[in-house]
Short mmCIF file of C-alpha atoms in Angstrom, two decimals:
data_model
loop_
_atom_site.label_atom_id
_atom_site.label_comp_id
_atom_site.label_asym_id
_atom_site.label_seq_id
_atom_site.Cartn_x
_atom_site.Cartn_y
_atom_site.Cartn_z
CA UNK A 282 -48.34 -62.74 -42.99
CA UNK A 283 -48.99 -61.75 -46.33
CA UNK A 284 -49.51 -64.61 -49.17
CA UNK A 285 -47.23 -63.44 -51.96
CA UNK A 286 -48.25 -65.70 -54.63
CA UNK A 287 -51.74 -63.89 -54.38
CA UNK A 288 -51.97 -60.63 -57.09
CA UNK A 289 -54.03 -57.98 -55.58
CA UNK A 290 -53.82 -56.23 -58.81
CA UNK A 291 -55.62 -59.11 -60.85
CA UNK A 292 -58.02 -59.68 -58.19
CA UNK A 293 -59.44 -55.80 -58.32
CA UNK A 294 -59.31 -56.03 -62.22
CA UNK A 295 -61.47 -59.50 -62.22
CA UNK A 296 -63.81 -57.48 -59.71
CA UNK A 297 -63.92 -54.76 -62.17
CA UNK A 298 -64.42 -56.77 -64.98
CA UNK A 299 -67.46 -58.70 -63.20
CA UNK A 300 -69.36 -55.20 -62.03
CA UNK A 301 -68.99 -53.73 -65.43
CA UNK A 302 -70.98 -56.36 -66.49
CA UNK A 303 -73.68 -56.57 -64.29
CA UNK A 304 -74.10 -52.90 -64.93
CA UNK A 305 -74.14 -53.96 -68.17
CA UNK A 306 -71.84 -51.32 -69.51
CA UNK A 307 -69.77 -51.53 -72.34
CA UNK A 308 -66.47 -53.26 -71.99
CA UNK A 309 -64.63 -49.98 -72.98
CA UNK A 310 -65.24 -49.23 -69.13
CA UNK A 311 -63.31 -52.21 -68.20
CA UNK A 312 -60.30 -51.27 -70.60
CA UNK A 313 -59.84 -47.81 -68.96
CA UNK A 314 -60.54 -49.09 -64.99
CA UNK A 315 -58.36 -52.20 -65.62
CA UNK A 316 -54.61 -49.93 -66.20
CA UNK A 317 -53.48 -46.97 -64.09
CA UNK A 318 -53.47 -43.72 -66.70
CA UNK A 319 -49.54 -43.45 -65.47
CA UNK A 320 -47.42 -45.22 -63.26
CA UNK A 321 -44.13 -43.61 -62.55
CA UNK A 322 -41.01 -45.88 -60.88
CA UNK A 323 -38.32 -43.60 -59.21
CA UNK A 324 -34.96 -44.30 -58.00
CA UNK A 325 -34.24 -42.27 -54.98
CA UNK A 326 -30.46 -41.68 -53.86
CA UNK A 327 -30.07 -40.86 -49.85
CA UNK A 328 -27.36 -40.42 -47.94
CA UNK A 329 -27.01 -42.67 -44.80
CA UNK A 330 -25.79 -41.71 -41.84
CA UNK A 331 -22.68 -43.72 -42.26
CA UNK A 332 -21.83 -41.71 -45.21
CA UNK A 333 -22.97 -44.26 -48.06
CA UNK A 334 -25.50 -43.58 -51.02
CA UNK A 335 -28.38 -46.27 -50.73
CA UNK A 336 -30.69 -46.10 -53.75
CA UNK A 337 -34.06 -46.82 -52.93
CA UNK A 338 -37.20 -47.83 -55.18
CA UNK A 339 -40.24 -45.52 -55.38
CA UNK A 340 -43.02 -45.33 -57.09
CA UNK A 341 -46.73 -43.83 -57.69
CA UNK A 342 -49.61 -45.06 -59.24
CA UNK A 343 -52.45 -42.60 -60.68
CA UNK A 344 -55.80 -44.83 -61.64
CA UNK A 345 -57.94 -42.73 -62.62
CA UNK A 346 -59.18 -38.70 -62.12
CA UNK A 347 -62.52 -38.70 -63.99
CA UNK A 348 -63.96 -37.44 -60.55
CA UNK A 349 -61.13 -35.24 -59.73
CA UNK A 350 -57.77 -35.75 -58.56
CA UNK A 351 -56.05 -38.36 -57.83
CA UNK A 352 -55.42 -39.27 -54.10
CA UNK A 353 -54.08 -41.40 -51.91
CA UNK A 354 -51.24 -42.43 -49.40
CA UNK A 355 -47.61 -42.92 -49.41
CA UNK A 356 -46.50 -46.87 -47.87
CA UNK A 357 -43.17 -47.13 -46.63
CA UNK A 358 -42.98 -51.18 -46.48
CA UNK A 359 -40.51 -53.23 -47.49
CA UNK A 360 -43.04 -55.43 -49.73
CA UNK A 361 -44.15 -52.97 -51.37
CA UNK A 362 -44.24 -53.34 -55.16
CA UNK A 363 -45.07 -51.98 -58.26
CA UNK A 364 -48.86 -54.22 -58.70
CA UNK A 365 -49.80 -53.66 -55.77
CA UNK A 366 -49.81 -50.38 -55.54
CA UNK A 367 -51.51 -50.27 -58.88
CA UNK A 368 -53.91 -52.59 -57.13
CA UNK A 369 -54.19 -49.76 -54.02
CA UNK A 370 -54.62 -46.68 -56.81
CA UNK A 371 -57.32 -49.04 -58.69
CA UNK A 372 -59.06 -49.35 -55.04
CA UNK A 373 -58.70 -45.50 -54.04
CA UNK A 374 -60.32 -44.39 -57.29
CA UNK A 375 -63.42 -46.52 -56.03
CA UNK A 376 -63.61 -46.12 -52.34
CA UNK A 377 -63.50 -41.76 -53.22
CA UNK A 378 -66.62 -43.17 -55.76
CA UNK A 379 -68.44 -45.31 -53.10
CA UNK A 380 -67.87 -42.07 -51.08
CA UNK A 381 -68.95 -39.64 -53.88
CA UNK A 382 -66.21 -37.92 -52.52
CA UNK A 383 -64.46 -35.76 -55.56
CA UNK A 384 -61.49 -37.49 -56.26
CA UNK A 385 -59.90 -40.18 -58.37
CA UNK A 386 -57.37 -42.67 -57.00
CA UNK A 387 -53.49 -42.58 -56.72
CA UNK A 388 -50.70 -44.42 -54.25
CA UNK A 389 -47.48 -44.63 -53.51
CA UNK A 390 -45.10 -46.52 -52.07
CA UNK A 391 -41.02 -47.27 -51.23
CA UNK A 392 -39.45 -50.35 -51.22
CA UNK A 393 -37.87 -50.13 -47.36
CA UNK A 394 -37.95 -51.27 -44.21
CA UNK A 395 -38.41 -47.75 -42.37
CA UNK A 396 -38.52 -49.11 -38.99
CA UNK A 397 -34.34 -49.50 -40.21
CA UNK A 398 -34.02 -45.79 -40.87
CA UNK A 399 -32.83 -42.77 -38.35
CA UNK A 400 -34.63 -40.37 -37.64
CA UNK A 401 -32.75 -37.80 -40.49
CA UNK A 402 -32.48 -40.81 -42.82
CA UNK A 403 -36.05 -40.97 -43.06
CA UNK A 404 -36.59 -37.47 -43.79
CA UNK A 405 -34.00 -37.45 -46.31
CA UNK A 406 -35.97 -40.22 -48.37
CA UNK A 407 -39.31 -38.53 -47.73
CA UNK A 408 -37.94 -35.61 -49.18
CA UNK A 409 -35.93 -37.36 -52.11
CA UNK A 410 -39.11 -38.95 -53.04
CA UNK A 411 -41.30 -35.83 -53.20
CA UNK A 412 -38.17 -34.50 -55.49
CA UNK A 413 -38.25 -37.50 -57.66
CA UNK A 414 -42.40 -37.10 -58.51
CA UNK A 415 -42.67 -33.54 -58.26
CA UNK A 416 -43.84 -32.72 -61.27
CA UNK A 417 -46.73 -35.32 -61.15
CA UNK A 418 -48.39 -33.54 -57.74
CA UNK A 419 -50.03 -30.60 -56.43
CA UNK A 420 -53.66 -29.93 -54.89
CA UNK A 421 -55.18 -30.02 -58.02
CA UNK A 422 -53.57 -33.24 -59.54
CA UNK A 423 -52.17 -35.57 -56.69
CA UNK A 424 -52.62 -35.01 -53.26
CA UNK A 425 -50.78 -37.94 -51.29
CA UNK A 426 -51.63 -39.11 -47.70
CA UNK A 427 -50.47 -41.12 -44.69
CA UNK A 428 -50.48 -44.64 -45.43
CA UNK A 429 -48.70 -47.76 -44.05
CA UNK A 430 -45.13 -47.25 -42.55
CA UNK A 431 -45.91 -42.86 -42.73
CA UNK A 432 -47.46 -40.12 -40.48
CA UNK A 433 -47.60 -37.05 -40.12
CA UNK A 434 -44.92 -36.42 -39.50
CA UNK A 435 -43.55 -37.68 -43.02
CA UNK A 436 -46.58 -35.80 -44.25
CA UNK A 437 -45.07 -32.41 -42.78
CA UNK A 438 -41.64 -32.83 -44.47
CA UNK A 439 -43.30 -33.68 -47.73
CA UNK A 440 -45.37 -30.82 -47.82
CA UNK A 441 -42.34 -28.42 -46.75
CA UNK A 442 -39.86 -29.97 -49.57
CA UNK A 443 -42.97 -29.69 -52.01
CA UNK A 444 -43.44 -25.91 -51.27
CA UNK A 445 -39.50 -25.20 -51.91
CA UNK A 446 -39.81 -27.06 -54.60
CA UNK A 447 -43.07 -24.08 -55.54
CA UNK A 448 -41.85 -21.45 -53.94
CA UNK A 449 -44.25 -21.48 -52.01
CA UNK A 450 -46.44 -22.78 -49.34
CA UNK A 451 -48.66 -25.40 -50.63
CA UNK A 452 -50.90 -26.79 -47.34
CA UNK A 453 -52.97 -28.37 -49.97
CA UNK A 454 -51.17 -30.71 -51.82
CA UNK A 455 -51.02 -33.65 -49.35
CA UNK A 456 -53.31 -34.31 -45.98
CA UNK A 457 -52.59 -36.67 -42.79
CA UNK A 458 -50.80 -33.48 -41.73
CA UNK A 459 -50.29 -32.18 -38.12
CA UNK A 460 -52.70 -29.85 -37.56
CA UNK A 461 -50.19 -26.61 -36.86
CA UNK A 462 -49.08 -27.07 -41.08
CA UNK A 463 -52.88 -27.03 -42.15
CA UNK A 464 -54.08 -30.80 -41.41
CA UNK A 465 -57.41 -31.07 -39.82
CA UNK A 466 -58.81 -32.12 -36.46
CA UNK A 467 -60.33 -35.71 -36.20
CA UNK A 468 -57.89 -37.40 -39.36
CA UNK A 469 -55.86 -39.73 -37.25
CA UNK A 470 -58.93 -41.13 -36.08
CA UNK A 471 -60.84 -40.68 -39.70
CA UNK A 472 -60.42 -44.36 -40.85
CA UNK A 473 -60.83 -46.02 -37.61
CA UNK A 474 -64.41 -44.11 -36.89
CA UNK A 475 -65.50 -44.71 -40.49
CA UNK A 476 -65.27 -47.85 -40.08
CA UNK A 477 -67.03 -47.66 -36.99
CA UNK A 478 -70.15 -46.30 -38.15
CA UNK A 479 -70.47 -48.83 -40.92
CA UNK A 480 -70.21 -51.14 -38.06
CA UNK A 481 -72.90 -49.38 -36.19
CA UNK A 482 -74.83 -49.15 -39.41
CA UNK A 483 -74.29 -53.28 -40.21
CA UNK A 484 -75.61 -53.58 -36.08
CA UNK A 485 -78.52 -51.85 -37.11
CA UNK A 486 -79.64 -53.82 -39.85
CA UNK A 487 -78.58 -57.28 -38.74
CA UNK A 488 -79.92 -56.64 -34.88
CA UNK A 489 -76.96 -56.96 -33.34
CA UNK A 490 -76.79 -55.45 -29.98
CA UNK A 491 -73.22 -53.52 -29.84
CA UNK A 492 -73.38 -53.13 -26.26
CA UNK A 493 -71.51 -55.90 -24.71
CA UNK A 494 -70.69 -57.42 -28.06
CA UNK A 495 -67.26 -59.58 -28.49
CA UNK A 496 -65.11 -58.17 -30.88
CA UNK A 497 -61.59 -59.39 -32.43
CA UNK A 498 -59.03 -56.85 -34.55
CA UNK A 499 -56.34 -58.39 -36.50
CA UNK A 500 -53.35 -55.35 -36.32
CA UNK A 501 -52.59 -53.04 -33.96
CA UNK A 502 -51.39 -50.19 -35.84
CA UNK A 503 -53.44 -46.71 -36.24
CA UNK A 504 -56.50 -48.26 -37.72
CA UNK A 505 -56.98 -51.26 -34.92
CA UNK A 506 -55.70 -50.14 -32.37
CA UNK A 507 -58.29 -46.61 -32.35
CA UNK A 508 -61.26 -49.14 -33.57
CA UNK A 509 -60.56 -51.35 -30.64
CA UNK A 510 -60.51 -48.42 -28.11
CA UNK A 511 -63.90 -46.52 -29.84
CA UNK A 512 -65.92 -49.70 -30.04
CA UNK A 513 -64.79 -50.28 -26.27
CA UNK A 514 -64.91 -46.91 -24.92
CA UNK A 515 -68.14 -45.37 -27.23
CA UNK A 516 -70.32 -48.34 -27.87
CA UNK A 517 -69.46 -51.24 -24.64
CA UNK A 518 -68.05 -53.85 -26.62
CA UNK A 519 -65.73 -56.94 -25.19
CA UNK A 520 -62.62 -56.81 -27.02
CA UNK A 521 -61.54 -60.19 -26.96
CA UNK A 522 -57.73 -60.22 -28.43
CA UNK A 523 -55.62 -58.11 -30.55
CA UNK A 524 -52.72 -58.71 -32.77
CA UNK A 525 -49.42 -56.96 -34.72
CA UNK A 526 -46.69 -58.46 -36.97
CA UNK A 527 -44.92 -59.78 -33.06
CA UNK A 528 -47.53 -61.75 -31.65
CA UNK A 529 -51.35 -61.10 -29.87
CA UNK A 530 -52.71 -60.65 -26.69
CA UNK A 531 -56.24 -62.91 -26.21
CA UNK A 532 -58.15 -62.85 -23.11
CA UNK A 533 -61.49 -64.08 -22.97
CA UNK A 534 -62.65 -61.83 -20.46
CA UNK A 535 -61.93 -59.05 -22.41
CA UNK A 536 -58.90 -55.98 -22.68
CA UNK A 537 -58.29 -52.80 -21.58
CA UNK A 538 -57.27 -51.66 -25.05
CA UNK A 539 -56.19 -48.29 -23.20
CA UNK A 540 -53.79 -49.94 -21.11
CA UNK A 541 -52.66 -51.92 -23.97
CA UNK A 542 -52.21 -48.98 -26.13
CA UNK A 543 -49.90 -47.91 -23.50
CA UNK A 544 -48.21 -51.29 -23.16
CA UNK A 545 -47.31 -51.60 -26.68
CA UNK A 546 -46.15 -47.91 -26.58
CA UNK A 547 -43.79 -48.83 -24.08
CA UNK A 548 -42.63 -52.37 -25.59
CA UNK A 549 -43.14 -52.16 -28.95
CA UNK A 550 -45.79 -55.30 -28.77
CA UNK A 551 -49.07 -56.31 -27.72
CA UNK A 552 -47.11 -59.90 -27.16
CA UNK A 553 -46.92 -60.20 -23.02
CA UNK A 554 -49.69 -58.10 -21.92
CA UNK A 555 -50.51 -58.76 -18.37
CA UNK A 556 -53.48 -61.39 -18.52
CA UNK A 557 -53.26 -62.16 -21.71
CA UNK A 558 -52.77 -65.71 -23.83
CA UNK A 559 -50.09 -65.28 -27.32
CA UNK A 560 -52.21 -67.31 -29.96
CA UNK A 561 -51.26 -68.13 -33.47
CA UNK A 562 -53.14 -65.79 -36.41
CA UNK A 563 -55.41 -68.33 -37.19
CA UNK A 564 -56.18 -68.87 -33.79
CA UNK A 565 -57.45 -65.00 -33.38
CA UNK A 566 -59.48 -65.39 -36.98
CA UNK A 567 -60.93 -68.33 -35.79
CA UNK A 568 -62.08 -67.15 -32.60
CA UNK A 569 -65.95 -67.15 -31.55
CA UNK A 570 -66.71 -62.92 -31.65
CA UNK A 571 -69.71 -61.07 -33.34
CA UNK A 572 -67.29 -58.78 -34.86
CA UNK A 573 -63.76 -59.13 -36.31
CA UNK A 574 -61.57 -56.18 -37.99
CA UNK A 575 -59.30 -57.40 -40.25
CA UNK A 576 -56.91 -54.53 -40.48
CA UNK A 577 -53.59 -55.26 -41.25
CA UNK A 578 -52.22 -56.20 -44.77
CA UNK A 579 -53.86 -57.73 -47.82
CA UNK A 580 -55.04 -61.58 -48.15
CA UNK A 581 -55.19 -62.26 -44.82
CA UNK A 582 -58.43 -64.15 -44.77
CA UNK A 583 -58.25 -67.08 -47.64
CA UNK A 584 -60.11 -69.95 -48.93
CA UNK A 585 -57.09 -71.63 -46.04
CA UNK A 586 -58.74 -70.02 -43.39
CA UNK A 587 -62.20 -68.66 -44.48
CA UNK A 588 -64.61 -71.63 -43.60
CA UNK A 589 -63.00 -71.28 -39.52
CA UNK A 590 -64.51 -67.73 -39.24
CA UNK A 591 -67.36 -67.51 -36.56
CA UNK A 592 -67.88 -63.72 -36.51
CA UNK A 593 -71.24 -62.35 -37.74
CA UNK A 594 -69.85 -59.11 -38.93
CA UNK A 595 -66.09 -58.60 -40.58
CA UNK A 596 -64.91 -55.07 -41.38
CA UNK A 597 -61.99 -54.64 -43.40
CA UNK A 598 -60.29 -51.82 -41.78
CA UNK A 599 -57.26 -52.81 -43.83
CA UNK A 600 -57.00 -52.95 -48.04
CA UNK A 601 -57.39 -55.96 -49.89
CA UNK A 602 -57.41 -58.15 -46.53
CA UNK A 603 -60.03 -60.95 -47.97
CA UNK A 604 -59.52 -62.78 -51.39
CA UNK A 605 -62.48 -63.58 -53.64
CA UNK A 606 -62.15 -67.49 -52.60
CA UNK A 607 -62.84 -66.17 -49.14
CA UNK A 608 -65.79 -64.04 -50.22
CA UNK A 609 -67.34 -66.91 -51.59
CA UNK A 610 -66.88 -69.21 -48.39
CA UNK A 611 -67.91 -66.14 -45.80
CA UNK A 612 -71.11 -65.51 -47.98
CA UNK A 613 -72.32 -68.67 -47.68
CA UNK A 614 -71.69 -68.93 -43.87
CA UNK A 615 -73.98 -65.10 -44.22
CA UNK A 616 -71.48 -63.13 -42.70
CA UNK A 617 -71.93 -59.89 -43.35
CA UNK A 618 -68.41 -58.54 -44.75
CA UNK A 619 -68.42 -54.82 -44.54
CA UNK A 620 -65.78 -53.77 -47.39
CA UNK A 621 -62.64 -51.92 -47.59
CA UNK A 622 -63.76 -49.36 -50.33
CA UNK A 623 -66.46 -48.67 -48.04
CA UNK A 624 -65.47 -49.30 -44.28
CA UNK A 625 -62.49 -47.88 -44.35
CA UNK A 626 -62.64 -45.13 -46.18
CA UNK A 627 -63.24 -43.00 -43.30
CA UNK A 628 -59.55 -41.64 -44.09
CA UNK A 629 -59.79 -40.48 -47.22
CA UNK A 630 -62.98 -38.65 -46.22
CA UNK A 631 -61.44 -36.23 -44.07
CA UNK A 632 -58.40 -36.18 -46.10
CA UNK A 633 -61.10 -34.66 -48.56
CA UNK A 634 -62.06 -32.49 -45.78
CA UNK A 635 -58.17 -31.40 -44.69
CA UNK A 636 -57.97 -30.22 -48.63
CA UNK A 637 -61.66 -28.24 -48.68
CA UNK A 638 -60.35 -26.09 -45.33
CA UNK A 639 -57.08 -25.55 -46.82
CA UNK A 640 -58.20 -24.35 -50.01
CA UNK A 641 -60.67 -22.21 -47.92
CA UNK A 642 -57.80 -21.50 -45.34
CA UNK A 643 -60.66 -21.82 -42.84
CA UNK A 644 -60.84 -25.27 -40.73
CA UNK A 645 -63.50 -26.74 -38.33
CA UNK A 646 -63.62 -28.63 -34.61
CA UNK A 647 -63.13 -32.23 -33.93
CA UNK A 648 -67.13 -32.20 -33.64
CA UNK A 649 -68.09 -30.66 -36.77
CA UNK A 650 -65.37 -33.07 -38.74
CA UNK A 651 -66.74 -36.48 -36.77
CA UNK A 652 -70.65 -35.32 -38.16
CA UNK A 653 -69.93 -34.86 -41.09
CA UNK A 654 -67.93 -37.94 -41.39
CA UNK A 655 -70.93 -39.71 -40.57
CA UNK A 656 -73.20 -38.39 -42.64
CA UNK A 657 -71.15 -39.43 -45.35
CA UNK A 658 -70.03 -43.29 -43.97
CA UNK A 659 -73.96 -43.53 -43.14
CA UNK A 660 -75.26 -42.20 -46.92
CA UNK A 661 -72.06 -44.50 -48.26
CA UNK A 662 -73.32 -47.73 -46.55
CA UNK A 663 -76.76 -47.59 -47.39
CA UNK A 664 -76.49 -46.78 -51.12
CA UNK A 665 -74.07 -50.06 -50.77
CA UNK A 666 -76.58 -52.32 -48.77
CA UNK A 667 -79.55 -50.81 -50.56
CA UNK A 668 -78.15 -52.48 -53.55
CA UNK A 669 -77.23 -55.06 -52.01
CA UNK A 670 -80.32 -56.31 -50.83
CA UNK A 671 -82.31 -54.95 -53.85
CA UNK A 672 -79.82 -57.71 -56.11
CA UNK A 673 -79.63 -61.29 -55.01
CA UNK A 674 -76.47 -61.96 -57.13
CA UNK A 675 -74.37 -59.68 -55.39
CA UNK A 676 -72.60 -59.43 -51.81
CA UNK A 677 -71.42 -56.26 -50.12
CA UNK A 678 -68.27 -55.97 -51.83
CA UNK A 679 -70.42 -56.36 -55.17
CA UNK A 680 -71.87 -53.79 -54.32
CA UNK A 681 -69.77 -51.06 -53.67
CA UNK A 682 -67.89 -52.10 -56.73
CA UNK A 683 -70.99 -51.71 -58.76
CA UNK A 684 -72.31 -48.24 -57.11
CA UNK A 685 -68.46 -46.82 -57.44
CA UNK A 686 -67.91 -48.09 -61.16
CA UNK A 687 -71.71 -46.71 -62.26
CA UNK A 688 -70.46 -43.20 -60.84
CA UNK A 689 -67.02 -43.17 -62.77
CA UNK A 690 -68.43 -44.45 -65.75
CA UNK A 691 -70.92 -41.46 -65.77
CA UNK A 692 -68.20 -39.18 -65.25
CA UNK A 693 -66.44 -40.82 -67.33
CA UNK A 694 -69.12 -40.74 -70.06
CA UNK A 695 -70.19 -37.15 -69.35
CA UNK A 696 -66.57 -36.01 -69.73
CA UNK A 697 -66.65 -37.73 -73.34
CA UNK A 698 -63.97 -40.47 -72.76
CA UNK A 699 -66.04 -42.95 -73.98
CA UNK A 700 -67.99 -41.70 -76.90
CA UNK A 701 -71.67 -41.65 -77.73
CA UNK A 702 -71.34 -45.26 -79.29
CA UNK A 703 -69.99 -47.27 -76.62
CA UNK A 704 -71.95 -46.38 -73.54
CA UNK A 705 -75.29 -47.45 -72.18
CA UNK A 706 -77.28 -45.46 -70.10
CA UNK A 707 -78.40 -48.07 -67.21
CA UNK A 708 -81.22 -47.86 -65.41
CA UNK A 709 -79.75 -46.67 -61.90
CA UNK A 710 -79.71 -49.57 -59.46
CA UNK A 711 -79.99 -47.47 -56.25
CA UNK A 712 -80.96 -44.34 -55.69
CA UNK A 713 -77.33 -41.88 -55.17
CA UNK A 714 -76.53 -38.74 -53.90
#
């Protein structure tokens, strides 16, 4: 469960703050990456399928677009509010950086419970939303995505009430789409295989052999449940247990993530899988495994539960899921924590590549999207561990945050935002494309 009293939006600022100075840049970077250039808060009317008008909260974040638009998904949750998804804009703007992918950072989110909602209920608040922020998107401003509680389904309607709302059809101005309306092959499985390379990559470098290796993935939506079944099914590894917000399924032996994909298809839960043990959430973190995944929802792993960890590798395949008490304990137990603005932003990399083929109206194979996505995970991960092992006073996460901020703040600087007076030209720290 998620820890309320802990402010994802103050811990990304204090991370800010930090790598802006060990860049040694002017504080005026810090004042612009700290705020959101424009938050907008909607109130969305919908009719229910009783009849009544429920008003629902919306809103949409927009960090920064120094490197180009703003991006990033739509969360239908019913926790959702307004800092963190601030705190999820602040992080998009530097995953697209650790990326160099052309984009700044944006998010959005509604305050519901969608699993709640009908079918047609649904649509009319993904359409009522896209109404309410209109004038704040398009493909060359704010292109949304799939996020937490959406698909692409969602996606589709979005896109359709956006283009009446044109005129026109306008493919471009959000991704996560079905492919038949302009999305592209391989982007349900984008942020899962990201992450999976820089999990290859982190194998590489530590000697870990992946082949046969014990892994453990905290949530068993999109992202864990496709990392479970690649690392099983492409690279041999013993997936030890699984969880979702019902319960887990442990077996030391091993699953058959396959089988309990189709299992929690058909029940709605990993809980009761055939073989399997039900153990607590601290009980799956805790578990002896070479590799876990945390990825479901922020501060999952805290200076509560940080010291238990036994895994060599962790890979955030979900936002925000460690705290910066946890860092601290998990670095000095040298566990290699792979970070979320860099393992799993294997999403908004084809996202990047769903916009390039609709603006080209030309689109590529499954085989050419997966390369390419590698090339760029692979290019991302070792600018990040290049620096990290080049600076002693700096962990992964450090890192990215330092090679994402020293690309903004260029752009940033280049553009003119911050004047001649106020920046410093560093000496780069690692060599970027």
């Amino acid at each position: 469960m998620m820890t309320q009293e802990i402010n994802c939006f103050e811990i990304v600022k204090d991370l800010i703050d930090t790598s802006v100075k060990k860049l040694n840049l002017n504080k005026s970077v810090y004042n612009i990456l700290s705020e959101p250039q424009r938050v907008l808060t909607v109130q969305i009317p919908v009719q229910m399928d009783d009849g009544e008008i429920r008003i629902f909260t919306g809103y949409r974040s927009q960090h920064n677009n120094a490197l180009g638009p703003y991006k990033g998904g739509i969360r239908f949750h019913q926790d959702v509010n307004l800092d963190e998804v601030k705190a999820l804009s602040t992080w998009m703007s530097l995953k697209c950086a650790v990326l160099n992918v052309p984009y700044g950072g944006g998010k959005g989110g509604i305050i519901v419970n969608h699993k709640e909602l009908s079918q047609g209920e649904l649509e009319r608040l993904s359409r009522g939303y896209i109404r309410a922020i209109a004038p704040v998107l398009g493909a060359d401003l704010d292109i949304p995505a799939p996020d937490v509680g959406t698909n692409g389904q969602v996606m589709s309607w979005m896109m359709d009430e956006f283009s009446r709302y044109r005129g026109q059809n306008e493919f471009g101005m959000i991704t996560g789409k079905p492919v038949i309306v302009g999305g592209s092959m391989g982007r349900v499985e984008a942020t899962s295989r990201g992450c999976v390379f820089t999990i290859r990559e982190a194998a590489k470098v530590t000697g870990l052999e992946l082949n046969g290796a014990t892994v453990v993935v905290q949530g068993f939506g999109n992202v864990g449940s496709i990392a479970a079944r690649l690392l099983q099914q492409e690279d041999g590894c013993r997936i030890l247990a699984v969880s979702d917000s019902t319960g887990s399924a442990y077996n030391p032996n091993g699953l058959d993530i396959a089988a309990v994909e189709e299992f929690k298809a058909r029940t709605g839960s990993v809980k009761g899988f055939p073989g399997s043990k039900d153990i607590s959430n601290d009980e799956l973190l805790s578990l002896e495994c070479d590799i876990l995944v945390p990825a479901a929802l922020e501060n999952q792993i805290t200076d509560k539960n940080a010291a238990k960890i036994k895994a060599k590798i962790i890979a955030e395949g979900a936002n925000g899921p460690t705290t910066p008490e946890a860092d601290r304990i998990l670095a000095d137990k040298k566990i290699l924590v792979l970070p979320d603005v860099l393992a799993n932003a294997g999403g908004v990399t084809v996202s990047y590549f769903e916009w390039v083929q609709n603006q080209y109206g030309y689109y590529w194979n499954e085989e050419e999207v997966n390369n390419r996505l590698e090339r760029k995970m692979v290019e991302a991960f070792n600018n990040v561990y290049g620096l990290y092992r080049k600076r002693k006073d700096v962990d992964m996460r450090g890192a990215a945050y330092m090679v994402a901020i020293e690309r903004i703040s260029q752009a940033m600087y280049m553009r003119g935002w911050l004047g001649n007076q106020v920046y410093q030209e560093v000496k780069r720290e690692v060599k970027l494309a």
